[in-house]
Amino acid sequence: MVLLTGIKVVHAESQTEEPESLYNRLGGLAPIAVVVNDFIDVMVVDELLNANPAIDAARKAVPASYLKYHVTAMVCQATGGPCQYQGRTMKASHAHLNISEKEWDQMAVLLKGVFDKYEIPDKEQQELMDIAGSTQSDIVSKK
């Protein structure tokens, strides 16, 4: 198990046990919520992202706490946790934002920075980035 504070708890796994879920390796819901909280906090004030008028308008219309709730539930579910994401699809919730590849890349840089802040190990970071990457085609606008 890897707790997001950088403290590692190592345990032996027998070959008959299933691999531990990413959710459990991240330490469960509380650490995931902390990371999502910090990620949304840095994302909503980012100048490059807010230079997009549609993103800027959405930031002003949608409370950050609402985003934090939904993103936490989504990450919890996607990593094998018990949560059930109940929000709109990524395509439906981002279609009107006209998000560019450059803005997507900036989001990835911000996300990586938060992962590094909490010393999430490379393997888990890559798995989380793969999860995020699986949504890219629904989030980035086709020009």
mmCIF file with all atom_site columns, C-alpha atoms in Angstrom:
data_model
loop_
_atom_site.group_PDB
_atom_site.id
_atom_site.type_symbol
_atom_site.label_atom_id
_atom_site.label_alt_id
_atom_site.label_comp_id
_atom_site.label_asym_id
_atom_site.label_entity_id
_atom_site.label_seq_id
_atom_site.pdbx_PDB_ins_code
_atom_site.Cartn_x
_atom_site.Cartn_y
_atom_site.Cartn_z
_atom_site.occupancy
_atom_site.B_iso_or_equiv
_atom_site.pdbx_formal_charge
_atom_site.auth_seq_id
_atom_site.auth_comp_id
_atom_site.auth_asym_id
_atom_site.auth_atom_id
_atom_site.pdbx_PDB_model_num
ATOM 1   C CA . MET A 1 1   ? 0.000   0.000   0.000   1.00 0.00 ? 1   MET A CA 1
ATOM 2   C CA . VAL A 1 2   ? 1.254   3.490   -0.798  1.00 0.00 ? 2   VAL A CA 1
ATOM 3   C CA . LEU A 1 3   ? -0.125  6.357   1.223   1.00 0.00 ? 3   LEU A CA 1
ATOM 4   C CA . LEU A 1 4   ? -0.037  9.707   -0.512  1.00 0.00 ? 4   LEU A CA 1
ATOM 5   C CA . THR A 1 5   ? 2.081   11.238  2.217   1.00 0.00 ? 5   THR A CA 1
ATOM 6   C CA . GLY A 1 6   ? 5.108   9.433   0.835   1.00 0.00 ? 6   GLY A CA 1
ATOM 7   C CA . ILE A 1 7   ? 4.993   6.780   3.563   1.00 0.00 ? 7   ILE A CA 1
ATOM 8   C CA . LYS A 1 8   ? 5.065   3.285   2.184   1.00 0.00 ? 8   LYS A CA 1
ATOM 9   C CA . VAL A 1 9   ? 3.610   0.257   3.889   1.00 0.00 ? 9   VAL A CA 1
ATOM 10  C CA . VAL A 1 10  ? 4.934   -2.915  2.335   1.00 0.00 ? 10  VAL A CA 1
ATOM 11  C CA . HIS A 1 11  ? 3.218   -6.258  2.673   1.00 0.00 ? 11  HIS A CA 1
ATOM 12  C CA . ALA A 1 12  ? 3.852   -9.642  1.144   1.00 0.00 ? 12  ALA A CA 1
ATOM 13  C CA . GLU A 1 13  ? 1.402   -10.858 -1.460  1.00 0.00 ? 13  GLU A CA 1
ATOM 14  C CA . SER A 1 14  ? 1.030   -14.530 -2.168  1.00 0.00 ? 14  SER A CA 1
ATOM 15  C CA . GLN A 1 15  ? 0.763   -15.587 -5.766  1.00 0.00 ? 15  GLN A CA 1
ATOM 16  C CA . THR A 1 16  ? -2.850  -16.685 -5.185  1.00 0.00 ? 16  THR A CA 1
ATOM 17  C CA . GLU A 1 17  ? -4.029  -13.215 -4.159  1.00 0.00 ? 17  GLU A CA 1
ATOM 18  C CA . GLU A 1 18  ? -5.352  -10.771 -6.707  1.00 0.00 ? 18  GLU A CA 1
ATOM 19  C CA . PRO A 1 19  ? -3.168  -7.714  -7.287  1.00 0.00 ? 19  PRO A CA 1
ATOM 20  C CA . GLU A 1 20  ? -4.026  -4.833  -5.002  1.00 0.00 ? 20  GLU A CA 1
ATOM 21  C CA . SER A 1 21  ? -6.208  -2.211  -6.677  1.00 0.00 ? 21  SER A CA 1
ATOM 22  C CA . LEU A 1 22  ? -4.815  1.198   -7.547  1.00 0.00 ? 22  LEU A CA 1
ATOM 23  C CA . TYR A 1 23  ? -7.435  2.618   -5.169  1.00 0.00 ? 23  TYR A CA 1
ATOM 24  C CA . ASN A 1 24  ? -5.933  0.660   -2.266  1.00 0.00 ? 24  ASN A CA 1
ATOM 25  C CA . ARG A 1 25  ? -2.360  1.393   -3.303  1.00 0.00 ? 25  ARG A CA 1
ATOM 26  C CA . LEU A 1 26  ? -3.194  5.109   -3.213  1.00 0.00 ? 26  LEU A CA 1
ATOM 27  C CA . GLY A 1 27  ? -4.515  4.757   0.330   1.00 0.00 ? 27  GLY A CA 1
ATOM 28  C CA . GLY A 1 28  ? -8.254  4.920   -0.359  1.00 0.00 ? 28  GLY A CA 1
ATOM 29  C CA . LEU A 1 29  ? -10.759 7.719   -0.595  1.00 0.00 ? 29  LEU A CA 1
ATOM 30  C CA . ALA A 1 30  ? -9.253  10.290  1.782   1.00 0.00 ? 30  ALA A CA 1
ATOM 31  C CA . PRO A 1 31  ? -5.865  10.582  0.019   1.00 0.00 ? 31  PRO A CA 1
ATOM 32  C CA . ILE A 1 32  ? -7.559  10.582  -3.388  1.00 0.00 ? 32  ILE A CA 1
ATOM 33  C CA . ALA A 1 33  ? -9.830  13.429  -2.227  1.00 0.00 ? 33  ALA A CA 1
ATOM 34  C CA . VAL A 1 34  ? -6.814  15.425  -1.008  1.00 0.00 ? 34  VAL A CA 1
ATOM 35  C CA . VAL A 1 35  ? -5.045  15.088  -4.362  1.00 0.00 ? 35  VAL A CA 1
ATOM 36  C CA . VAL A 1 36  ? -8.192  15.965  -6.313  1.00 0.00 ? 36  VAL A CA 1
ATOM 37  C CA . ASN A 1 37  ? -8.778  18.963  -4.037  1.00 0.00 ? 37  ASN A CA 1
ATOM 38  C CA . ASP A 1 38  ? -5.294  20.331  -4.725  1.00 0.00 ? 38  ASP A CA 1
ATOM 39  C CA . PHE A 1 39  ? -5.534  19.555  -8.452  1.00 0.00 ? 39  PHE A CA 1
ATOM 40  C CA . ILE A 1 40  ? -8.811  21.449  -8.848  1.00 0.00 ? 40  ILE A CA 1
ATOM 41  C CA . ASP A 1 41  ? -7.402  24.334  -6.784  1.00 0.00 ? 41  ASP A CA 1
ATOM 42  C CA . VAL A 1 42  ? -4.409  24.765  -9.115  1.00 0.00 ? 42  VAL A CA 1
ATOM 43  C CA . MET A 1 43  ? -6.433  24.163  -12.251 1.00 0.00 ? 43  MET A CA 1
ATOM 44  C CA . VAL A 1 44  ? -9.154  26.748  -11.605 1.00 0.00 ? 44  VAL A CA 1
ATOM 45  C CA . VAL A 1 45  ? -6.654  29.590  -11.245 1.00 0.00 ? 45  VAL A CA 1
ATOM 46  C CA . ASP A 1 46  ? -4.355  28.590  -14.107 1.00 0.00 ? 46  ASP A CA 1
ATOM 47  C CA . GLU A 1 47  ? -3.869  31.521  -16.492 1.00 0.00 ? 47  GLU A CA 1
ATOM 48  C CA . LEU A 1 48  ? -3.338  29.426  -19.608 1.00 0.00 ? 48  LEU A CA 1
ATOM 49  C CA . LEU A 1 49  ? -6.541  27.470  -19.040 1.00 0.00 ? 49  LEU A CA 1
ATOM 50  C CA . ASN A 1 50  ? -8.547  30.559  -18.110 1.00 0.00 ? 50  ASN A CA 1
ATOM 51  C CA . ALA A 1 51  ? -7.370  32.348  -21.261 1.00 0.00 ? 51  ALA A CA 1
ATOM 52  C CA . ASN A 1 52  ? -9.953  30.145  -23.000 1.00 0.00 ? 52  ASN A CA 1
ATOM 53  C CA . PRO A 1 53  ? -13.182 32.196  -22.615 1.00 0.00 ? 53  PRO A CA 1
ATOM 54  C CA . ALA A 1 54  ? -15.366 29.081  -22.365 1.00 0.00 ? 54  ALA A CA 1
ATOM 55  C CA . ILE A 1 55  ? -13.227 27.590  -19.590 1.00 0.00 ? 55  ILE A CA 1
ATOM 56  C CA . ASP A 1 56  ? -13.111 30.918  -17.771 1.00 0.00 ? 56  ASP A CA 1
ATOM 57  C CA . ALA A 1 57  ? -16.903 31.226  -17.920 1.00 0.00 ? 57  ALA A CA 1
ATOM 58  C CA . ALA A 1 58  ? -17.337 27.654  -16.676 1.00 0.00 ? 58  ALA A CA 1
ATOM 59  C CA . ARG A 1 59  ? -14.970 28.298  -13.762 1.00 0.00 ? 59  ARG A CA 1
ATOM 60  C CA . LYS A 1 60  ? -17.128 31.229  -12.738 1.00 0.00 ? 60  LYS A CA 1
ATOM 61  C CA . ALA A 1 61  ? -20.406 29.304  -13.138 1.00 0.00 ? 61  ALA A CA 1
ATOM 62  C CA . VAL A 1 62  ? -19.489 25.932  -11.623 1.00 0.00 ? 62  VAL A CA 1
ATOM 63  C CA . PRO A 1 63  ? -18.303 25.891  -7.997  1.00 0.00 ? 63  PRO A CA 1
ATOM 64  C CA . ALA A 1 64  ? -14.929 24.228  -7.456  1.00 0.00 ? 64  ALA A CA 1
ATOM 65  C CA . SER A 1 65  ? -16.459 22.132  -4.668  1.00 0.00 ? 65  SER A CA 1
ATOM 66  C CA . TYR A 1 66  ? -18.856 20.598  -7.204  1.00 0.00 ? 66  TYR A CA 1
ATOM 67  C CA . LEU A 1 67  ? -15.953 19.652  -9.479  1.00 0.00 ? 67  LEU A CA 1
ATOM 68  C CA . LYS A 1 68  ? -13.991 18.238  -6.545  1.00 0.00 ? 68  LYS A CA 1
ATOM 69  C CA . TYR A 1 69  ? -16.909 16.024  -5.542  1.00 0.00 ? 69  TYR A CA 1
ATOM 70  C CA . HIS A 1 70  ? -17.433 14.615  -9.029  1.00 0.00 ? 70  HIS A CA 1
ATOM 71  C CA . VAL A 1 71  ? -13.750 14.189  -9.882  1.00 0.00 ? 71  VAL A CA 1
ATOM 72  C CA . THR A 1 72  ? -13.109 12.453  -6.557  1.00 0.00 ? 72  THR A CA 1
ATOM 73  C CA . ALA A 1 73  ? -15.970 10.016  -7.206  1.00 0.00 ? 73  ALA A CA 1
ATOM 74  C CA . MET A 1 74  ? -14.726 9.414   -10.748 1.00 0.00 ? 74  MET A CA 1
ATOM 75  C CA . VAL A 1 75  ? -11.137 8.725   -9.661  1.00 0.00 ? 75  VAL A CA 1
ATOM 76  C CA . CYS A 1 76  ? -12.345 6.533   -6.804  1.00 0.00 ? 76  CYS A CA 1
ATOM 77  C CA . GLN A 1 77  ? -14.411 4.427   -9.204  1.00 0.00 ? 77  GLN A CA 1
ATOM 78  C CA . ALA A 1 78  ? -11.786 4.337   -11.981 1.00 0.00 ? 78  ALA A CA 1
ATOM 79  C CA . THR A 1 79  ? -9.089  3.115   -9.592  1.00 0.00 ? 79  THR A CA 1
ATOM 80  C CA . GLY A 1 80  ? -11.168 0.241   -8.265  1.00 0.00 ? 80  GLY A CA 1
ATOM 81  C CA . GLY A 1 81  ? -12.740 1.897   -5.257  1.00 0.00 ? 81  GLY A CA 1
ATOM 82  C CA . PRO A 1 82  ? -16.322 1.644   -4.006  1.00 0.00 ? 82  PRO A CA 1
ATOM 83  C CA . CYS A 1 83  ? -17.541 5.011   -5.329  1.00 0.00 ? 83  CYS A CA 1
ATOM 84  C CA . GLN A 1 84  ? -20.014 5.367   -8.185  1.00 0.00 ? 84  GLN A CA 1
ATOM 85  C CA . TYR A 1 85  ? -19.587 8.404   -10.433 1.00 0.00 ? 85  TYR A CA 1
ATOM 86  C CA . GLN A 1 86  ? -23.027 9.879   -11.097 1.00 0.00 ? 86  GLN A CA 1
ATOM 87  C CA . GLY A 1 87  ? -22.118 12.874  -13.279 1.00 0.00 ? 87  GLY A CA 1
ATOM 88  C CA . ARG A 1 88  ? -22.446 13.525  -16.982 1.00 0.00 ? 88  ARG A CA 1
ATOM 89  C CA . THR A 1 89  ? -20.155 11.902  -19.509 1.00 0.00 ? 89  THR A CA 1
ATOM 90  C CA . MET A 1 90  ? -16.820 13.548  -20.177 1.00 0.00 ? 90  MET A CA 1
ATOM 91  C CA . LYS A 1 91  ? -17.977 14.389  -23.696 1.00 0.00 ? 91  LYS A CA 1
ATOM 92  C CA . ALA A 1 92  ? -21.197 16.032  -22.487 1.00 0.00 ? 92  ALA A CA 1
ATOM 93  C CA . SER A 1 93  ? -19.545 17.982  -19.683 1.00 0.00 ? 93  SER A CA 1
ATOM 94  C CA . HIS A 1 94  ? -16.648 19.307  -21.791 1.00 0.00 ? 94  HIS A CA 1
ATOM 95  C CA . ALA A 1 95  ? -18.058 19.724  -25.333 1.00 0.00 ? 95  ALA A CA 1
ATOM 96  C CA . HIS A 1 96  ? -18.889 23.414  -24.884 1.00 0.00 ? 96  HIS A CA 1
ATOM 97  C CA . LEU A 1 97  ? -15.435 24.269  -23.493 1.00 0.00 ? 97  LEU A CA 1
ATOM 98  C CA . ASN A 1 98  ? -13.497 24.040  -26.778 1.00 0.00 ? 98  ASN A CA 1
ATOM 99  C CA . ILE A 1 99  ? -10.490 22.530  -24.993 1.00 0.00 ? 99  ILE A CA 1
ATOM 100 C CA . SER A 1 100 ? -7.348  22.450  -27.133 1.00 0.00 ? 100 SER A CA 1
ATOM 101 C CA . GLU A 1 101 ? -4.441  20.006  -27.092 1.00 0.00 ? 101 GLU A CA 1
ATOM 102 C CA . LYS A 1 102 ? -2.334  22.783  -25.524 1.00 0.00 ? 102 LYS A CA 1
ATOM 103 C CA . GLU A 1 103 ? -4.854  23.186  -22.706 1.00 0.00 ? 103 GLU A CA 1
ATOM 104 C CA . TRP A 1 104 ? -5.015  19.401  -22.241 1.00 0.00 ? 104 TRP A CA 1
ATOM 105 C CA . ASP A 1 105 ? -1.215  19.325  -21.983 1.00 0.00 ? 105 ASP A CA 1
ATOM 106 C CA . GLN A 1 106 ? -1.300  22.118  -19.377 1.00 0.00 ? 106 GLN A CA 1
ATOM 107 C CA . MET A 1 107 ? -3.823  20.147  -17.343 1.00 0.00 ? 107 MET A CA 1
ATOM 108 C CA . ALA A 1 108 ? -1.469  17.148  -17.468 1.00 0.00 ? 108 ALA A CA 1
ATOM 109 C CA . VAL A 1 109 ? 1.446   19.295  -16.249 1.00 0.00 ? 109 VAL A CA 1
ATOM 110 C CA . LEU A 1 110 ? -0.656  20.585  -13.349 1.00 0.00 ? 110 LEU A CA 1
ATOM 111 C CA . LEU A 1 111 ? -1.792  17.060  -12.488 1.00 0.00 ? 111 LEU A CA 1
ATOM 112 C CA . LYS A 1 112 ? 1.783   15.747  -12.552 1.00 0.00 ? 112 LYS A CA 1
ATOM 113 C CA . GLY A 1 113 ? 2.827   18.594  -10.243 1.00 0.00 ? 113 GLY A CA 1
ATOM 114 C CA . VAL A 1 114 ? 0.203   17.589  -7.697  1.00 0.00 ? 114 VAL A CA 1
ATOM 115 C CA . PHE A 1 115 ? 1.255   13.930  -7.972  1.00 0.00 ? 115 PHE A CA 1
ATOM 116 C CA . ASP A 1 116 ? 4.857   14.951  -7.331  1.00 0.00 ? 116 ASP A CA 1
ATOM 117 C CA . LYS A 1 117 ? 3.838   17.127  -4.369  1.00 0.00 ? 117 LYS A CA 1
ATOM 118 C CA . TYR A 1 118 ? 2.355   14.052  -2.703  1.00 0.00 ? 118 TYR A CA 1
ATOM 119 C CA . GLU A 1 119 ? 5.235   11.800  -3.771  1.00 0.00 ? 119 GLU A CA 1
ATOM 120 C CA . ILE A 1 120 ? 2.992   9.371   -5.607  1.00 0.00 ? 120 ILE A CA 1
ATOM 121 C CA . PRO A 1 121 ? 5.274   6.653   -6.975  1.00 0.00 ? 121 PRO A CA 1
ATOM 122 C CA . ASP A 1 122 ? 5.950   6.556   -10.714 1.00 0.00 ? 122 ASP A CA 1
ATOM 123 C CA . LYS A 1 123 ? 3.980   3.347   -11.302 1.00 0.00 ? 123 LYS A CA 1
ATOM 124 C CA . GLU A 1 124 ? 0.836   4.749   -9.705  1.00 0.00 ? 124 GLU A CA 1
ATOM 125 C CA . GLN A 1 125 ? 1.341   8.113   -11.428 1.00 0.00 ? 125 GLN A CA 1
ATOM 126 C CA . GLN A 1 126 ? 1.495   6.361   -14.785 1.00 0.00 ? 126 GLN A CA 1
ATOM 127 C CA . GLU A 1 127 ? -1.656  4.380   -14.043 1.00 0.00 ? 127 GLU A CA 1
ATOM 128 C CA . LEU A 1 128 ? -3.468  7.577   -13.045 1.00 0.00 ? 128 LEU A CA 1
ATOM 129 C CA . MET A 1 129 ? -2.223  9.375   -16.174 1.00 0.00 ? 129 MET A CA 1
ATOM 130 C CA . ASP A 1 130 ? -3.434  6.445   -18.281 1.00 0.00 ? 130 ASP A CA 1
ATOM 131 C CA . ILE A 1 131 ? -6.875  6.786   -16.696 1.00 0.00 ? 131 ILE A CA 1
ATOM 132 C CA . ALA A 1 132 ? -6.895  10.528  -17.411 1.00 0.00 ? 132 ALA A CA 1
ATOM 133 C CA . GLY A 1 133 ? -5.584  9.891   -20.923 1.00 0.00 ? 133 GLY A CA 1
ATOM 134 C CA . SER A 1 134 ? -8.477  7.554   -21.642 1.00 0.00 ? 134 SER A CA 1
ATOM 135 C CA . THR A 1 135 ? -10.779 10.581  -21.435 1.00 0.00 ? 135 THR A CA 1
ATOM 136 C CA . GLN A 1 136 ? -8.753  12.853  -23.723 1.00 0.00 ? 136 GLN A CA 1
ATOM 137 C CA . SER A 1 137 ? -10.675 12.151  -26.908 1.00 0.00 ? 137 SER A CA 1
ATOM 138 C CA . ASP A 1 138 ? -13.927 13.074  -25.140 1.00 0.00 ? 138 ASP A CA 1
ATOM 139 C CA . ILE A 1 139 ? -12.514 16.255  -23.602 1.00 0.00 ? 139 ILE A CA 1
ATOM 140 C CA . VAL A 1 140 ? -10.309 17.809  -26.314 1.00 0.00 ? 140 VAL A CA 1
ATOM 141 C CA . SER A 1 141 ? -12.274 19.512  -29.079 1.00 0.00 ? 141 SER A CA 1
ATOM 142 C CA . LYS A 1 142 ? -11.778 18.333  -32.613 1.00 0.00 ? 142 LYS A CA 1
ATOM 143 C CA . LYS A 1 143 ? -10.914 21.398  -34.685 1.00 0.00 ? 143 LYS A CA 1
#
